[in-house]
JSON list of C-alpha atoms in Angstrom, two decimals:
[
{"chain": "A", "resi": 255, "resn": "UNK", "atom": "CA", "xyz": [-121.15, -156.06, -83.90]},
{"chain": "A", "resi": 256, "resn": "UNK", "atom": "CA", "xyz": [-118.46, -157.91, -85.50]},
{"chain": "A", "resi": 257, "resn": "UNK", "atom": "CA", "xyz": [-117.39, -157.19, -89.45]},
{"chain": "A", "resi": 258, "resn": "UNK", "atom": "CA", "xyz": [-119.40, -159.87, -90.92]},
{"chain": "A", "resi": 259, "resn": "UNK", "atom": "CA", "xyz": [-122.30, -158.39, -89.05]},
{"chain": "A", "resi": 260, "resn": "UNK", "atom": "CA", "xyz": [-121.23, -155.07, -90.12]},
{"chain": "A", "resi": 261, "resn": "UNK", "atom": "CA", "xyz": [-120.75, -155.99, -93.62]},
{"chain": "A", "resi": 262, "resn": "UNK", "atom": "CA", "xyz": [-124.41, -157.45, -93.81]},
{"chain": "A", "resi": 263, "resn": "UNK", "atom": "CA", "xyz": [-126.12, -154.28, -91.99]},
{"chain": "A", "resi": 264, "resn": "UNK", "atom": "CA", "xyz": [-123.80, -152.06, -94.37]},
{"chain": "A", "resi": 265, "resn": "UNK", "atom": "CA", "xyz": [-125.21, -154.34, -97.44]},
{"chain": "A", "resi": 266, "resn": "UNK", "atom": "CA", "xyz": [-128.78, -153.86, -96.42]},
{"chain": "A", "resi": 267, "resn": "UNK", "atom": "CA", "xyz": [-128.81, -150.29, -95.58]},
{"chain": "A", "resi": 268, "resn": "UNK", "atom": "CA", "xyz": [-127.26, -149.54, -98.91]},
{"chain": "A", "resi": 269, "resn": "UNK", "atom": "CA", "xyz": [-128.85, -152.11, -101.42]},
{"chain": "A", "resi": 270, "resn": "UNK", "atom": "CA", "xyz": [-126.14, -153.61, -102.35]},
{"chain": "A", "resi": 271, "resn": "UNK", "atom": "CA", "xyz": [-123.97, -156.86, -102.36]},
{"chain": "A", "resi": 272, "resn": "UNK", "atom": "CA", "xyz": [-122.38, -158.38, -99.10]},
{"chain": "A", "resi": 273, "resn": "UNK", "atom": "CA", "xyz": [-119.40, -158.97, -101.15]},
{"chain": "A", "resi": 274, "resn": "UNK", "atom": "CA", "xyz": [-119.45, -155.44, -102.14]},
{"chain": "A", "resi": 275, "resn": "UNK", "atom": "CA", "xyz": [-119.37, -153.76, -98.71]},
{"chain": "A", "resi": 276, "resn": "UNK", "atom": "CA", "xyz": [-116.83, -155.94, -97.54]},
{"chain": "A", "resi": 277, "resn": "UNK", "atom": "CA", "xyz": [-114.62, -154.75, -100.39]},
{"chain": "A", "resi": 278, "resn": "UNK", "atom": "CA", "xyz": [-115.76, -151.50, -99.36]},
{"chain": "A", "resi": 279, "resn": "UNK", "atom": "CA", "xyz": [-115.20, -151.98, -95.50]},
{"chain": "A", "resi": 280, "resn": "UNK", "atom": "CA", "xyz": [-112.05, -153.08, -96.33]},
{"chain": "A", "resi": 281, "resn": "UNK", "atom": "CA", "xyz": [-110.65, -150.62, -98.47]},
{"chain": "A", "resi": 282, "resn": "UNK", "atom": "CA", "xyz": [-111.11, -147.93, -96.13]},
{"chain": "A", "resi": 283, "resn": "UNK", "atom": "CA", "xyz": [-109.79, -149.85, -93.28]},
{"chain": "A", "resi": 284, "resn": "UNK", "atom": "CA", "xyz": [-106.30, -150.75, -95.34]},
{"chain": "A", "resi": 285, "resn": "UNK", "atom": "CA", "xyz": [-106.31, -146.64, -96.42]},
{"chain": "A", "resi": 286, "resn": "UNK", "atom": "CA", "xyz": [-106.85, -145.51, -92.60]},
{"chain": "A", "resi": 287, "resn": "UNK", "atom": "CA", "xyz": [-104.12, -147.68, -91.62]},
{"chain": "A", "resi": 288, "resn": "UNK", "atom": "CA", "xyz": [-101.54, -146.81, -93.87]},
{"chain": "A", "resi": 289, "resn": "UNK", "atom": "CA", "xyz": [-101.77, -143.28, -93.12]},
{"chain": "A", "resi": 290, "resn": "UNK", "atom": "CA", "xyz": [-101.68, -143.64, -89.73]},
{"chain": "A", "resi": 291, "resn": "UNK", "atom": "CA", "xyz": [-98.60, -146.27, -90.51]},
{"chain": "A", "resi": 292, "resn": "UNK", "atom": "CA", "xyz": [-96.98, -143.00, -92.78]},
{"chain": "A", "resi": 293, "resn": "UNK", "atom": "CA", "xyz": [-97.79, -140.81, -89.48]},
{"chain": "A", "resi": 294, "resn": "UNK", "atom": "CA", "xyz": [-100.10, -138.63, -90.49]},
{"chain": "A", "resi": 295, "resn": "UNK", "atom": "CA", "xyz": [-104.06, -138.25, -89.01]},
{"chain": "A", "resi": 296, "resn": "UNK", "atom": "CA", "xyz": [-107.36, -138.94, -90.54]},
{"chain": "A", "resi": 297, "resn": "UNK", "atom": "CA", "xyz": [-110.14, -136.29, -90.62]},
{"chain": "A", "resi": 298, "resn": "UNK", "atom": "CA", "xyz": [-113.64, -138.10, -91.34]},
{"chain": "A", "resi": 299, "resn": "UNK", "atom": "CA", "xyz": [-116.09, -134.98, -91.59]},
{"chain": "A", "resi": 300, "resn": "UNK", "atom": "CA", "xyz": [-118.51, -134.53, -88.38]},
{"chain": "A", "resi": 301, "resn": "UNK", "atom": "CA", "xyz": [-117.08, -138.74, -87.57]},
{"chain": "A", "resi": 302, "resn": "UNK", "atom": "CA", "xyz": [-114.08, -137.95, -85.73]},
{"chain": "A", "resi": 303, "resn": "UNK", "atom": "CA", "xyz": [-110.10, -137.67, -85.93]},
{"chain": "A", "resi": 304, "resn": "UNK", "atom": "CA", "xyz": [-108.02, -140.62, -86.37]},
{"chain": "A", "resi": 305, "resn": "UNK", "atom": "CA", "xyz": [-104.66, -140.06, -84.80]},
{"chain": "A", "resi": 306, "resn": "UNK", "atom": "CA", "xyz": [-101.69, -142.03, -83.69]},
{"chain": "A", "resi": 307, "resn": "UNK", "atom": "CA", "xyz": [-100.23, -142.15, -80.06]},
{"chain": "A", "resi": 308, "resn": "UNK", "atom": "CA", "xyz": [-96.90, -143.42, -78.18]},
{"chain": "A", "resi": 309, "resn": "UNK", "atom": "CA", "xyz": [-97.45, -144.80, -74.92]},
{"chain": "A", "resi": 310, "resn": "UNK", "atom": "CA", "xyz": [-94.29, -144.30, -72.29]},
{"chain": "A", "resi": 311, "resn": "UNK", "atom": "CA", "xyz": [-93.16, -147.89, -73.29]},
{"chain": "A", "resi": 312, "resn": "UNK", "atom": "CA", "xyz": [-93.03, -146.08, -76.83]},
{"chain": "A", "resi": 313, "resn": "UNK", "atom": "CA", "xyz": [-96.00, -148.50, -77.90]},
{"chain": "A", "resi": 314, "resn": "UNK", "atom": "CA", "xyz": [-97.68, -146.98, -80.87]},
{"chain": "A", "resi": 315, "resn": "UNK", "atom": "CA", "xyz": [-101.77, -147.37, -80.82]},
{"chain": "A", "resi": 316, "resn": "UNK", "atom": "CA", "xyz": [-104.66, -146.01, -83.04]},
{"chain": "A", "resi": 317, "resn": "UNK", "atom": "CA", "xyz": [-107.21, -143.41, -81.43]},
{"chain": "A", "resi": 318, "resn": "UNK", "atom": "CA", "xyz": [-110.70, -142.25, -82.08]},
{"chain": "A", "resi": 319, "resn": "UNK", "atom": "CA", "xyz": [-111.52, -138.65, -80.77]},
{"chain": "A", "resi": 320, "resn": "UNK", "atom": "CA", "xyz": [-115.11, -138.29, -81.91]},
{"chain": "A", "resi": 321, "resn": "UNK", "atom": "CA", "xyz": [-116.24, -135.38, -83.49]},
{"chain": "A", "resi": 322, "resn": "UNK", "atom": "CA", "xyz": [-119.15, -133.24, -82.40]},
{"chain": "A", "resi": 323, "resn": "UNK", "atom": "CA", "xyz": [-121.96, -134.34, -84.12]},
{"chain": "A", "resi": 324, "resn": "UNK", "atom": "CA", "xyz": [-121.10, -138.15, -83.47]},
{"chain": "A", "resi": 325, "resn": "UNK", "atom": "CA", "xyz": [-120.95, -137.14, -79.59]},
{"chain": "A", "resi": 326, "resn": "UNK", "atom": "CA", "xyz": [-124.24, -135.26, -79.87]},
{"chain": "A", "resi": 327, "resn": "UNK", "atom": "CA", "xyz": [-126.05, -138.62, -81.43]},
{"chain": "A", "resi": 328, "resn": "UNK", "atom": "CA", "xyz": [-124.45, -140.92, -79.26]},
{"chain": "A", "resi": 329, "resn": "UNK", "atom": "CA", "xyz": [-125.70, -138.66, -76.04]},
{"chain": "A", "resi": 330, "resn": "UNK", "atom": "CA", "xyz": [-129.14, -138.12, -78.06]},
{"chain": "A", "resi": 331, "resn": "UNK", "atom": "CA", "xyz": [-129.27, -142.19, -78.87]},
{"chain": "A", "resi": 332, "resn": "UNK", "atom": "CA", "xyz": [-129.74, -141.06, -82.48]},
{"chain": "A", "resi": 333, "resn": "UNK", "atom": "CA", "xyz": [-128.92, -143.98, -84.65]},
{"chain": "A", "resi": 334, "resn": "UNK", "atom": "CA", "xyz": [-128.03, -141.69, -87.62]},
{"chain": "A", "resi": 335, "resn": "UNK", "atom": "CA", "xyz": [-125.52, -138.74, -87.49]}
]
């Protein structure tokens, strides 16, 4: 699913404007990666961690480590956590 597609299921699921959710989408996107950029992690409730790692080359990269609950759907195939 690519962000226009993501922006139109996120529209639909939440009654509201496509233009809407893709200011939404993008909002958190732009706040995630600024405080990654400022070196800190993001805690998203039962989501996951986002955290920041160095490769060897000293290449900086964004990571995902799931939390619990999201593992427990995804092994489940629940569509909702």
């Amino acid at each position: 699913m690519d962000t226009l597609e993501f922006t139109k299921e996120l529209a639909a699921r939440k009654g509201i404007s496509e233009q809407s959710a893709y200011r939404y989408i993008n909002s958190v996107m732009d706040t995630i990666r600024q405080i990654l950029a400022e070196g800190d992690e993001v805690r998203i409730g039962s989501f996951g961690k986002f955290t920041v790692v160095t490769d060897l080359e000293g290449n900086k990269t964004a990571m995902l480590c799931s939390g619990k609950s999201l593992r427990q759907a995804l092994t489940a195939g629940e569509g909702i956590v």
